[in-house]
PDB file of C-alpha atoms and ligand atoms in Angstrom:
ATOM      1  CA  UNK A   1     -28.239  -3.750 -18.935  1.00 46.00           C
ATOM      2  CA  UNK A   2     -25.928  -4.104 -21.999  1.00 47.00           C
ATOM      3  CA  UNK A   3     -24.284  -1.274 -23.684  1.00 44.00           C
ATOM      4  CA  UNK A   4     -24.384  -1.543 -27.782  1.00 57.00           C
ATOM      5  CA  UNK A   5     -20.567   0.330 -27.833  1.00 81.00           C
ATOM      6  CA  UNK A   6     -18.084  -1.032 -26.365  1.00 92.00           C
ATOM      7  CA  UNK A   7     -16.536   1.576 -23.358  1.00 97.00           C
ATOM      8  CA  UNK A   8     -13.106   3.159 -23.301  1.00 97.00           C
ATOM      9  CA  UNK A   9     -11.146   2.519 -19.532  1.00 98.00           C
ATOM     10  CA  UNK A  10      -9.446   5.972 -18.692  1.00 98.00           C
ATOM     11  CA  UNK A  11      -7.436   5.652 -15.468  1.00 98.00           C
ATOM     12  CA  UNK A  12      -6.116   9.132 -14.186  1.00 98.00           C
ATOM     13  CA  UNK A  13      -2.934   8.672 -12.133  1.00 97.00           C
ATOM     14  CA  UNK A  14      -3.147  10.599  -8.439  1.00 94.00           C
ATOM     15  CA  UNK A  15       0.396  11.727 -10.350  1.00 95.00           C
ATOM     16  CA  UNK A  16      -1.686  13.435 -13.248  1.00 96.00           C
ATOM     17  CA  UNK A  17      -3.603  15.200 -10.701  1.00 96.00           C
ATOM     18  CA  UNK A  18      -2.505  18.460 -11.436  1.00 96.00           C
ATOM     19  CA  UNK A  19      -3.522  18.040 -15.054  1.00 96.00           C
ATOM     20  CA  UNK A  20      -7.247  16.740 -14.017  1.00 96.00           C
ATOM     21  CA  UNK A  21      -8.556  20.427 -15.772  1.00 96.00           C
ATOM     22  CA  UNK A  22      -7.434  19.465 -19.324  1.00 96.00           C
ATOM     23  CA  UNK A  23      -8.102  15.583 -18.854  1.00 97.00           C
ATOM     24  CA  UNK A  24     -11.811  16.281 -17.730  1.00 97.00           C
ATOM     25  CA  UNK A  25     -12.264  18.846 -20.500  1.00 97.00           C
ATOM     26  CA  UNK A  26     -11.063  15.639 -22.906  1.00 96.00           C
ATOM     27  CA  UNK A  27     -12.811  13.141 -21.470  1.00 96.00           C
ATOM     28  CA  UNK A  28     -16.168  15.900 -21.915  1.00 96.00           C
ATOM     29  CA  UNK A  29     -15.041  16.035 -25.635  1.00 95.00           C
ATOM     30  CA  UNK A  30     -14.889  11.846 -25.922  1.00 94.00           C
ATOM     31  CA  UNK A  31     -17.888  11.920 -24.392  1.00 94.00           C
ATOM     32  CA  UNK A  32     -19.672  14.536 -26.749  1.00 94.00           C
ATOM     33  CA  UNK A  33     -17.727  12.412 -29.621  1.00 93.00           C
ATOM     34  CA  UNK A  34     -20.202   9.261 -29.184  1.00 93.00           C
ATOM     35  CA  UNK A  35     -17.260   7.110 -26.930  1.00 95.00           C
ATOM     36  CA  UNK A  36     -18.722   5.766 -23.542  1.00 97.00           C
ATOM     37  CA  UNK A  37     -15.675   6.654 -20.888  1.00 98.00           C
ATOM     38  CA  UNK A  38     -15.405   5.395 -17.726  1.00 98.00           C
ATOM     39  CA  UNK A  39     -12.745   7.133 -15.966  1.00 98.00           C
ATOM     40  CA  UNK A  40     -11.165   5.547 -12.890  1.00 98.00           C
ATOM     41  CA  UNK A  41      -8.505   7.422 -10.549  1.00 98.00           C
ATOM     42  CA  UNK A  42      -5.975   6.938  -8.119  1.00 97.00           C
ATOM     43  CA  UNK A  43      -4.821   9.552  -5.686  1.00 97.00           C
ATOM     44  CA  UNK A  44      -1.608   8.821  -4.370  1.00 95.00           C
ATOM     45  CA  UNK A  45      -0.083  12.074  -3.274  1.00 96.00           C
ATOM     46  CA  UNK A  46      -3.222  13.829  -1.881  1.00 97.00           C
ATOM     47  CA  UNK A  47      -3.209   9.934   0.652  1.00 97.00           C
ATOM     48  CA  UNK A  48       0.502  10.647   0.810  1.00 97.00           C
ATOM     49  CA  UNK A  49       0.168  14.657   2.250  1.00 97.00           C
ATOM     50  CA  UNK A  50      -2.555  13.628   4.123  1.00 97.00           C
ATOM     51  CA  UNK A  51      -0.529  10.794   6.079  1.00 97.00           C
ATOM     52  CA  UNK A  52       2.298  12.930   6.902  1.00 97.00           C
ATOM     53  CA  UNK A  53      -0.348  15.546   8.026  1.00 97.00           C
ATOM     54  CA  UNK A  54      -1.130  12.879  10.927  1.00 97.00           C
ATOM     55  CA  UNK A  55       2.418  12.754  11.442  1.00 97.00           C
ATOM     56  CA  UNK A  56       2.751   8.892   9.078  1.00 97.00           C
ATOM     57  CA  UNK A  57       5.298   8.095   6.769  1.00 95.00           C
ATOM     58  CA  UNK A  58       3.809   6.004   3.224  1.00 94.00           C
ATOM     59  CA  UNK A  59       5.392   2.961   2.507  1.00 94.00           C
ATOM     60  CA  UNK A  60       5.607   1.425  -0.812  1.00 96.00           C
ATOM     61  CA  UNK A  61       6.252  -2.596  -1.962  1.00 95.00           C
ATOM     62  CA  UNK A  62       6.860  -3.092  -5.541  1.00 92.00           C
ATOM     63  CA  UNK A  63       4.636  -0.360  -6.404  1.00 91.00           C
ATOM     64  CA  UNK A  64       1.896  -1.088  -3.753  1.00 94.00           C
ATOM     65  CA  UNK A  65       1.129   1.023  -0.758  1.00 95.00           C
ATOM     66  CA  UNK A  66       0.953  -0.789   2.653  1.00 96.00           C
ATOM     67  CA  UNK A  67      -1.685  -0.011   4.401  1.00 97.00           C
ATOM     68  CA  UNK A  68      -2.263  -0.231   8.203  1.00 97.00           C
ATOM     69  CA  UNK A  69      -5.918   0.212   9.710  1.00 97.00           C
ATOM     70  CA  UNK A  70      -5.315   4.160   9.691  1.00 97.00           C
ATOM     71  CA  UNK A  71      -3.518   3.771   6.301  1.00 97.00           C
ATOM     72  CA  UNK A  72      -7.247   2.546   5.294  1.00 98.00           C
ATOM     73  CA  UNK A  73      -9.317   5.667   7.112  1.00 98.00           C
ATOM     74  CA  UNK A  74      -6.937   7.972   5.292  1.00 98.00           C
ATOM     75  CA  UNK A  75      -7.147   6.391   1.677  1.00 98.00           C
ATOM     76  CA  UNK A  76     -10.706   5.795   1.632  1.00 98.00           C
ATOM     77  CA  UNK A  77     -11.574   9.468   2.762  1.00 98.00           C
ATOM     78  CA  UNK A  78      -9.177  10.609   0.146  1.00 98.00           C
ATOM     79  CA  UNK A  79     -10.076   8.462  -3.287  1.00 98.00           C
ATOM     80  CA  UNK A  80     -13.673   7.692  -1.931  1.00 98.00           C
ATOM     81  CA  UNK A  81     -14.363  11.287  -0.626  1.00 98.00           C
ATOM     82  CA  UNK A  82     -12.002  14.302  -1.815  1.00 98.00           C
ATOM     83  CA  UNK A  83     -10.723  13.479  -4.882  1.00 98.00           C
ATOM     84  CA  UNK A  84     -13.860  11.716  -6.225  1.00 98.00           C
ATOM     85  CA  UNK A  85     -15.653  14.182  -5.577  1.00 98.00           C
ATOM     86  CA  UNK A  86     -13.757  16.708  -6.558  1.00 98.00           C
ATOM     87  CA  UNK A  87     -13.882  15.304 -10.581  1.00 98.00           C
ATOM     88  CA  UNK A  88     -17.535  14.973 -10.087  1.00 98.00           C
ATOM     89  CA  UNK A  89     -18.370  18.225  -9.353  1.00 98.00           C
ATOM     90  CA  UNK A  90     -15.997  19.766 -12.006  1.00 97.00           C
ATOM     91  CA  UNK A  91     -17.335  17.533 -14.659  1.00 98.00           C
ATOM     92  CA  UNK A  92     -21.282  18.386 -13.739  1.00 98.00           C
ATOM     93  CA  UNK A  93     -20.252  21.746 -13.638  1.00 97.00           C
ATOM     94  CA  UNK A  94     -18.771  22.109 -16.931  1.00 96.00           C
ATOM     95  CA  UNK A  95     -22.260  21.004 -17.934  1.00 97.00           C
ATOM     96  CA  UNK A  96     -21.291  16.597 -18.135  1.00 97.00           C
ATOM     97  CA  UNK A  97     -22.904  14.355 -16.189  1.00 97.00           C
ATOM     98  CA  UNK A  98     -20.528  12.815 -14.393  1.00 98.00           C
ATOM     99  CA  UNK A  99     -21.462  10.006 -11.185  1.00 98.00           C
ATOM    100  CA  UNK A 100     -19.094   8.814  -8.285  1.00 98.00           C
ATOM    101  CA  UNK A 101     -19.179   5.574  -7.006  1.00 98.00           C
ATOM    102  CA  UNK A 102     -16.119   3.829  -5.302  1.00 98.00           C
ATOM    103  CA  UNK A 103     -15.931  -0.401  -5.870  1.00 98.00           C
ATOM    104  CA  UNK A 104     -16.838  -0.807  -2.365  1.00 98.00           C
ATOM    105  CA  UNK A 105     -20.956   0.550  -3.604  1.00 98.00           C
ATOM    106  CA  UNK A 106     -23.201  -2.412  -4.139  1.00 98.00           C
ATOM    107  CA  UNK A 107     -20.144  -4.467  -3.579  1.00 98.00           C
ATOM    108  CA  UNK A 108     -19.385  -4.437  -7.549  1.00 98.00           C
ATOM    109  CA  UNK A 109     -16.072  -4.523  -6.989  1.00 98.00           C
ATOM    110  CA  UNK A 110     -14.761  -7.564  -4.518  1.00 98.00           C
ATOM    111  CA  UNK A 111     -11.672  -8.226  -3.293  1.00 98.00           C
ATOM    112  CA  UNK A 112      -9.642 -10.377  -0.873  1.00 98.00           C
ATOM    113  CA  UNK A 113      -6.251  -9.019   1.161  1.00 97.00           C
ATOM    114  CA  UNK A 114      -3.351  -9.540  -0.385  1.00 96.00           C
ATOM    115  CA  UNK A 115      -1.436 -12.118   2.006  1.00 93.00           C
ATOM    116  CA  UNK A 116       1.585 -12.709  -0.097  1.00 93.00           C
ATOM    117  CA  UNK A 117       3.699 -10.258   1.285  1.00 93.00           C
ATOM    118  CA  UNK A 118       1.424  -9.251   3.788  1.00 94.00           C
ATOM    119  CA  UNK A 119       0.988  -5.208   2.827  1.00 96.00           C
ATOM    120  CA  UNK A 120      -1.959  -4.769   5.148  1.00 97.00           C
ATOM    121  CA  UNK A 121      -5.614  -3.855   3.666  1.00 98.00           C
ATOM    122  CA  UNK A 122      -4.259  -4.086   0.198  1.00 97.00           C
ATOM    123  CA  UNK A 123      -6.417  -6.394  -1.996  1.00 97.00           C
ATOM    124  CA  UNK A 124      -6.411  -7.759  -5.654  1.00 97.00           C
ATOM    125  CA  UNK A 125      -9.864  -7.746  -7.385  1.00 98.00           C
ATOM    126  CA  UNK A 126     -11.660 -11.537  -7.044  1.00 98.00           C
ATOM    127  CA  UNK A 127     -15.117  -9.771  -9.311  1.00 98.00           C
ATOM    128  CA  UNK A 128     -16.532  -6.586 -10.813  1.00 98.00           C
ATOM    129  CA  UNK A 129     -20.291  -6.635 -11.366  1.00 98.00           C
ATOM    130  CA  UNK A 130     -20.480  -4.411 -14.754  1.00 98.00           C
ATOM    131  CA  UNK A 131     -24.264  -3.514 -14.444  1.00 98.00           C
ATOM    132  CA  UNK A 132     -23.670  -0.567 -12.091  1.00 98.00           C
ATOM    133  CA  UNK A 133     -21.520   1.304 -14.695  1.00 98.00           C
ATOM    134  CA  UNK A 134     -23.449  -0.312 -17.321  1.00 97.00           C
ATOM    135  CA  UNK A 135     -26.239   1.672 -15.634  1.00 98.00           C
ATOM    136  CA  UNK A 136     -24.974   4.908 -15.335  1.00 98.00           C
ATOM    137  CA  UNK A 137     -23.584   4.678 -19.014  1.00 97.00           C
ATOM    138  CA  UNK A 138     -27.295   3.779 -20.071  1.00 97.00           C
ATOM    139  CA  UNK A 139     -28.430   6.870 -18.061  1.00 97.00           C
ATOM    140  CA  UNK A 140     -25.875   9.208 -19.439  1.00 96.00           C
ATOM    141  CA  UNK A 141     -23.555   9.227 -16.949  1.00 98.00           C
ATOM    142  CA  UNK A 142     -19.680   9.323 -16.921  1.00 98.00           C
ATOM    143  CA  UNK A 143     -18.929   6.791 -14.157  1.00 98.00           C
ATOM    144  CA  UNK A 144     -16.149   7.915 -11.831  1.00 98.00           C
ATOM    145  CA  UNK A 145     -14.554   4.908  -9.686  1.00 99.00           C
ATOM    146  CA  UNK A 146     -12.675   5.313  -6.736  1.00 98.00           C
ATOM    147  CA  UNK A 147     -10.397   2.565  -6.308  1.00 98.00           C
ATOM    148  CA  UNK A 148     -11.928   1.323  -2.658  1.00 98.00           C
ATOM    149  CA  UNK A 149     -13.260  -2.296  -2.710  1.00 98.00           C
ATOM    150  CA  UNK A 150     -15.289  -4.457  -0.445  1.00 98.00           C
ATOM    151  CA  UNK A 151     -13.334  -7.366   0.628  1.00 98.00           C
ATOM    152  CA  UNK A 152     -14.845 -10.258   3.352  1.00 97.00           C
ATOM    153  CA  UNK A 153     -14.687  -8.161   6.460  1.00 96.00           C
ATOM    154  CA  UNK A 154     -14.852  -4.840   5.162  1.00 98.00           C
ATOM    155  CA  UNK A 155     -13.136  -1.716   2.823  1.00 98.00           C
ATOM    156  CA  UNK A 156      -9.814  -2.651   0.862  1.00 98.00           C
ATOM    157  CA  UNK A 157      -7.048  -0.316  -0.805  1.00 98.00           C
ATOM    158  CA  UNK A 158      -6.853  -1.346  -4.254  1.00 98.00           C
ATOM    159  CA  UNK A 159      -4.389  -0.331  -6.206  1.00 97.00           C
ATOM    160  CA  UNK A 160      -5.785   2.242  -9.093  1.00 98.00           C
ATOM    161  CA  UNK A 161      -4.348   0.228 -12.287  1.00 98.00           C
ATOM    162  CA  UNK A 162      -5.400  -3.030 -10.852  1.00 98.00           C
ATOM    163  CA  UNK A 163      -8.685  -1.692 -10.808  1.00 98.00           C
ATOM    164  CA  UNK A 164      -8.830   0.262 -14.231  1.00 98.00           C
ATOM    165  CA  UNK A 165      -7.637  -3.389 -15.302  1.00 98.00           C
ATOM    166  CA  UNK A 166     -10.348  -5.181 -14.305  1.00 98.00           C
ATOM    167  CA  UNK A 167     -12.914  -3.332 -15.393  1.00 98.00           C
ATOM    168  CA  UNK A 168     -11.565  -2.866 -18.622  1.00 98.00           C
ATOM    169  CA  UNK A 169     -11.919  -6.934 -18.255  1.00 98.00           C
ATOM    170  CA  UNK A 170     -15.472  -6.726 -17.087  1.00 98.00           C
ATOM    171  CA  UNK A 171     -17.229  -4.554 -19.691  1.00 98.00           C
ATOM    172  CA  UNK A 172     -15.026  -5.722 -22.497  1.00 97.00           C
ATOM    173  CA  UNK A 173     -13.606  -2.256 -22.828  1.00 97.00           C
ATOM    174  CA  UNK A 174     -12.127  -1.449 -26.727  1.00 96.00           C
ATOM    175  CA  UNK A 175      -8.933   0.964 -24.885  1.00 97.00           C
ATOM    176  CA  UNK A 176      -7.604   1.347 -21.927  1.00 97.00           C
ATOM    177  CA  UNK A 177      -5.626   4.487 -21.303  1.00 97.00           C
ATOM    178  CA  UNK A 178      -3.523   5.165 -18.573  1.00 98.00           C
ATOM    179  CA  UNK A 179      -2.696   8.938 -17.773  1.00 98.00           C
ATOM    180  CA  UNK A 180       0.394   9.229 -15.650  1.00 97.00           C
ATOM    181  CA  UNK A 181       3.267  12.033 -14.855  1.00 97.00           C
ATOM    182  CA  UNK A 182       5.723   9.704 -17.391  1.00 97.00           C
ATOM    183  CA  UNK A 183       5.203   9.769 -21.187  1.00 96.00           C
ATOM    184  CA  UNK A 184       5.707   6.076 -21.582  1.00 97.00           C
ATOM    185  CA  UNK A 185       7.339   3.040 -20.077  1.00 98.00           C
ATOM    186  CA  UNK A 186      10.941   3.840 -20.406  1.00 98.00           C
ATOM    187  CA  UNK A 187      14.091   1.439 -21.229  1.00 97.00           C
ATOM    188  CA  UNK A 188      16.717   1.198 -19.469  1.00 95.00           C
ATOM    189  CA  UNK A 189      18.317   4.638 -20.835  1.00 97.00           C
ATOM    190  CA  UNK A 190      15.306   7.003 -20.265  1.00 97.00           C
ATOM    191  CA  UNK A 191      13.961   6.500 -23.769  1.00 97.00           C
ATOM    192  CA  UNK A 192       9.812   5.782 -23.943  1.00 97.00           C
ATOM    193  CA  UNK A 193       9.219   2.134 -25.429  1.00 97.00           C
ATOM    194  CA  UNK A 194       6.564   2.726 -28.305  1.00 96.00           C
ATOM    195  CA  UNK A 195       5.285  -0.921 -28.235  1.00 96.00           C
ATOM    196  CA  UNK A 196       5.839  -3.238 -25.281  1.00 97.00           C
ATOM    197  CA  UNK A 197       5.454  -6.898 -25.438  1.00 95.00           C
ATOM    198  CA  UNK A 198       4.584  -9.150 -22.397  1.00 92.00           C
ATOM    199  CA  UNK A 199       7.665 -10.920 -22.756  1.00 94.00           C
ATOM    200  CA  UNK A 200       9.991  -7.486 -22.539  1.00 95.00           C
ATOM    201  CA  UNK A 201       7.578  -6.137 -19.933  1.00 93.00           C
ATOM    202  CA  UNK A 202       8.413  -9.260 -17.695  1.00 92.00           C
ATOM    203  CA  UNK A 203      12.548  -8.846 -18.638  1.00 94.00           C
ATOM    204  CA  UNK A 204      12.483  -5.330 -17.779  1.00 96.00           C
ATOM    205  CA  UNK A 205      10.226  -6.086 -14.273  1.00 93.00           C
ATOM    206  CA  UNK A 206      13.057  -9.093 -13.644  1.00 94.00           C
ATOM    207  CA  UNK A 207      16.011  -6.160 -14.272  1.00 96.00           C
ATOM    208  CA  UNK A 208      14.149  -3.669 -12.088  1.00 96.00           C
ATOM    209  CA  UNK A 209      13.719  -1.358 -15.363  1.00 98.00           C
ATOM    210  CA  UNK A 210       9.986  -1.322 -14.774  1.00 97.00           C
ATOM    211  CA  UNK A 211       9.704  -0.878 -10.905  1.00 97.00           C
ATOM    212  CA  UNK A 212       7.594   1.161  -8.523  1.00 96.00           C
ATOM    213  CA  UNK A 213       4.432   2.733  -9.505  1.00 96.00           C
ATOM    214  CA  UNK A 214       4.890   0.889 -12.887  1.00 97.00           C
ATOM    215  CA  UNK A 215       4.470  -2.322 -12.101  1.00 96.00           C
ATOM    216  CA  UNK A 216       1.059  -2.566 -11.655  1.00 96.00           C
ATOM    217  CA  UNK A 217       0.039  -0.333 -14.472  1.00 97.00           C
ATOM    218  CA  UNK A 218       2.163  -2.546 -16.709  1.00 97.00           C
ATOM    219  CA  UNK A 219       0.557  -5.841 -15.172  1.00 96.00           C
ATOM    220  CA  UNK A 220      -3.066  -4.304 -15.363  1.00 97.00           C
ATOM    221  CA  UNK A 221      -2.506  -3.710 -19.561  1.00 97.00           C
ATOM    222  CA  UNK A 222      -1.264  -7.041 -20.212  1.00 96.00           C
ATOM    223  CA  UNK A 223      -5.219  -8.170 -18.236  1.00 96.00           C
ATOM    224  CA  UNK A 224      -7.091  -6.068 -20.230  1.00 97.00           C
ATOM    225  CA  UNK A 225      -5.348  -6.846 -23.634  1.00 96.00           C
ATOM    226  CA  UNK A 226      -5.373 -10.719 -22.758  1.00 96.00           C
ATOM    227  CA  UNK A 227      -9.562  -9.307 -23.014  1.00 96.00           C
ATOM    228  CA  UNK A 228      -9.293  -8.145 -25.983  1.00 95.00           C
ATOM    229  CA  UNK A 229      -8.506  -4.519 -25.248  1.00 96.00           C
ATOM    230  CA  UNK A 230      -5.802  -2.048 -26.714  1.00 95.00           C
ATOM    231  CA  UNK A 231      -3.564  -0.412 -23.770  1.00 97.00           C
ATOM    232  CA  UNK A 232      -2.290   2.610 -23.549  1.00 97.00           C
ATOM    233  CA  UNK A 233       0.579   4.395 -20.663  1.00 97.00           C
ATOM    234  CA  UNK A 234       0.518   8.160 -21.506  1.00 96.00           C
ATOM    235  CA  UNK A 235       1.646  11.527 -20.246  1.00 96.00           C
ATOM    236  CA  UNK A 236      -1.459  12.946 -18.659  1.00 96.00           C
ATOM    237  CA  UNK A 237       0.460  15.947 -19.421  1.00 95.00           C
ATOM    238  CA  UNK A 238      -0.099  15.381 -23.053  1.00 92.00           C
ATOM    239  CA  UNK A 239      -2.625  18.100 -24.896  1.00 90.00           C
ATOM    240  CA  UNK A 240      -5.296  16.230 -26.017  1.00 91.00           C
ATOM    241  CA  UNK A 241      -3.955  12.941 -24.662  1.00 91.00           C
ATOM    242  CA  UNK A 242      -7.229  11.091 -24.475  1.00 93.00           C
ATOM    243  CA  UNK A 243      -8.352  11.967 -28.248  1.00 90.00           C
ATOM    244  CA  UNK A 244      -4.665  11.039 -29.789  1.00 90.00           C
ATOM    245  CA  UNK A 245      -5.054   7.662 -27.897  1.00 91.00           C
ATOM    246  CA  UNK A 246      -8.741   7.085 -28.773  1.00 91.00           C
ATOM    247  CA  UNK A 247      -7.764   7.524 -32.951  1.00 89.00           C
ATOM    248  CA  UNK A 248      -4.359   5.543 -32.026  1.00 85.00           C
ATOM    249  CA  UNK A 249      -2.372   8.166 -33.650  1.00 81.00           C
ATOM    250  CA  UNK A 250       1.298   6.800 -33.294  1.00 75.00           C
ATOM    251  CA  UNK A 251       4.155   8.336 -31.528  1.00 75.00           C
ATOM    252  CA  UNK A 252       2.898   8.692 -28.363  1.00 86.00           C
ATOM    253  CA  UNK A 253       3.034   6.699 -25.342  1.00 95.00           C
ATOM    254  CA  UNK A 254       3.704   2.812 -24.607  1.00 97.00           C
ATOM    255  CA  UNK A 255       1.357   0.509 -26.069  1.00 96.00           C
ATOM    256  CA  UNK A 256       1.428  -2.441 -24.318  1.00 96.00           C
ATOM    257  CA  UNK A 257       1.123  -6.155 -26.506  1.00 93.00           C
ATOM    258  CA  UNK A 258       0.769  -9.622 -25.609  1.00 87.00           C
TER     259      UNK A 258
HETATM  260  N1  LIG B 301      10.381   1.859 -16.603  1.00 91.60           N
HETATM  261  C1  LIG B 301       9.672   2.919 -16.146  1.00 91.60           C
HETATM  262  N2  LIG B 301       9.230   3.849 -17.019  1.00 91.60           N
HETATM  263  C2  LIG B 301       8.526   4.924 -16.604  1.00 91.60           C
HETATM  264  N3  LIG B 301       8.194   5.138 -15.297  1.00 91.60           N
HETATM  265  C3  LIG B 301       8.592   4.238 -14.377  1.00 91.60           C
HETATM  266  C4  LIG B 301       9.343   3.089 -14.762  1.00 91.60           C
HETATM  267  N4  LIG B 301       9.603   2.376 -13.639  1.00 91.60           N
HETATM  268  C5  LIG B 301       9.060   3.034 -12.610  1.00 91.60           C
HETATM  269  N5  LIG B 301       8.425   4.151 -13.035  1.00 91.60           N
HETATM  270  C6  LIG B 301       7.745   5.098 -12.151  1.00 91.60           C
HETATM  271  O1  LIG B 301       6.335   4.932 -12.242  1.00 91.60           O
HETATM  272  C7  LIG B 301       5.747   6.190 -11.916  1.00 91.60           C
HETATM  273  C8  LIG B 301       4.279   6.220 -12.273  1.00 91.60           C
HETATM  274  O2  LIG B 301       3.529   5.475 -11.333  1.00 91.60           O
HETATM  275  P1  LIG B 301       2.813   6.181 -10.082  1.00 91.60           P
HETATM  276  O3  LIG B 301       2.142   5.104  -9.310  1.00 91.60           O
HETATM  277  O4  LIG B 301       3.776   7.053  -9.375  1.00 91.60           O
HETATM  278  O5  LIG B 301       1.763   7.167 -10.775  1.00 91.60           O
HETATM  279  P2  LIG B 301       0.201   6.983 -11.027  1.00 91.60           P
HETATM  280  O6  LIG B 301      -0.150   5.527 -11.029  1.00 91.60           O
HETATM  281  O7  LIG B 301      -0.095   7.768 -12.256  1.00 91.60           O
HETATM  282  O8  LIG B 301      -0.462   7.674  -9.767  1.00 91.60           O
HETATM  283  P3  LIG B 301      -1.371   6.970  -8.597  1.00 91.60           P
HETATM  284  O9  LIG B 301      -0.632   5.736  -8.170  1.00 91.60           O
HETATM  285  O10 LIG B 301      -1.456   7.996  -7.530  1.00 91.60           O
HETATM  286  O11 LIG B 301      -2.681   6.666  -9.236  1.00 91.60           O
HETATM  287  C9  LIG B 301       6.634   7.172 -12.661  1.00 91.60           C
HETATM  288  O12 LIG B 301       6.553   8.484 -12.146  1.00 91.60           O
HETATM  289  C10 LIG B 301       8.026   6.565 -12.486  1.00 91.60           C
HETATM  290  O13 LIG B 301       8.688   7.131 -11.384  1.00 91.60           O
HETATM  291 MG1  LIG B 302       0.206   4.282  -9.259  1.00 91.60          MG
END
């Protein structure tokens, strides 16, 4: 089932958590504005707590968490259950529809394990079906994706941005925003890059300036824009982040170019 607009990718950072209240009110307004958003989320600190709860330390490989069999449990209970969930019900409760699903449902989102280092039940997307979210869209739904694939012998841990990536890819999405605890990819002095080009995102990944949690959000822009997408790294912090990116007011953030 085709869409006639063309949807806006918002990916919500597990480190933008604690401004979810404000993002979800935005996203309502984007929503109420005529744009079709499909927000996608990661969740790394509430996976994080909940590991050391069970007495296990995370570990982290250029960005990507390794994940051991009870790694796995942990993450899907906590994208695919709490904090999926948890944006669902405060979006339908503030009155917009709003409808979980994580990739793993239908098997929309596929993946394979990641072998190259070997970080466990990590996987990189290998296809996202868009007619689920085209669906939902079509019914009036903001679809909410948790970032937990199937893969050939069961669930995979997919990295958030990957994800957001790809289905920006998928549904030929106009903007992708990404909504993080940073205001920007920064240079090596601290100071936010306004435009980043593929070429001085892979320089400052070879120098280590771009490491960490930035790595794949960087990678999963220069996917969607190789679509045909705009890309966006923002302060989820930001008042009214969403709207400023959606009208591409200047300024703010790192766009991210071929
Ligand atoms: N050059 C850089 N500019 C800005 N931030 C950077 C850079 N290099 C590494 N980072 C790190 O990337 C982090 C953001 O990625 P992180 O994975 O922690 O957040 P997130 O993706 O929003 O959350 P989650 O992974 O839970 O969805 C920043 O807090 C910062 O520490
Ligand atoms: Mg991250």
């Amino acid at each position: 089932m085709a869409t006639t607009r063309r949807p806006v990718v918002i990916k919500l950072g597990g480190a933008a958590l604690p401004h979810r209240e404000a993002v979800l009110r935005d996203l309502a307004a984007a929503r109420a504005a005529g744009l079709e958003p499909i927000l996608v989320h990661g969740g790394g600190p509430v996976i994080t707590d909940w590991l050391k709860r069970i007495g296990k330390q995370a570990t982290f490989v250029d960005g990507l968490r390794v994940t051991d069999a009870e790694t796995l449990e942990v993450a899907t209970m906590a994208l695919a259950g709490k904090v999926n969930k948890e944006l669902v019900a405060t979006l339908v409760l503030a009155g917009t529809p709003a409808f979980g699903l994580a990739g793993a449902d239908g098997g929309w989102i596929r993946a394979r394990r990641i072998t190259e280092p070997d970080l466990g039940f990590v996987g990189e997307v290998t296809s996202v079906d868009p007619a689920p979210v085209h669906a939902l869209i079509a019914a009036g739904y903001i679809p909410v994706v948790a970032p937990i694939a199937l893969g050939d012998d069961g669930l995979l841990n997919i990295n958030a941005d990957t994800v957001a990536g790809e289905i920006a890819r998928a549904v030929g999405a106009a903007l992708l925003i990404f909504l993080t605890d940073v205001p920007g990819v920064k240079d090596g002095t601290g100071t936010v890059v306004p435009v980043l080009s593929a070429a001085d995102a892979r320089a400052m990944r070879d120098s280590g300036t771009i490491a960490g949690g930035m790595i794949p959000k960087v990678q999963a822009c220069l996917r969607a824009v190789e679509a045909g997408a705009r890309a966006v790294i923002a302060d989820g912090g930001d008042p009214g982040a969403i709207g400023i990116h959606v009208r591409g007011d200047a300024g703010n953030g790192t766009t991210i170019e071929r």
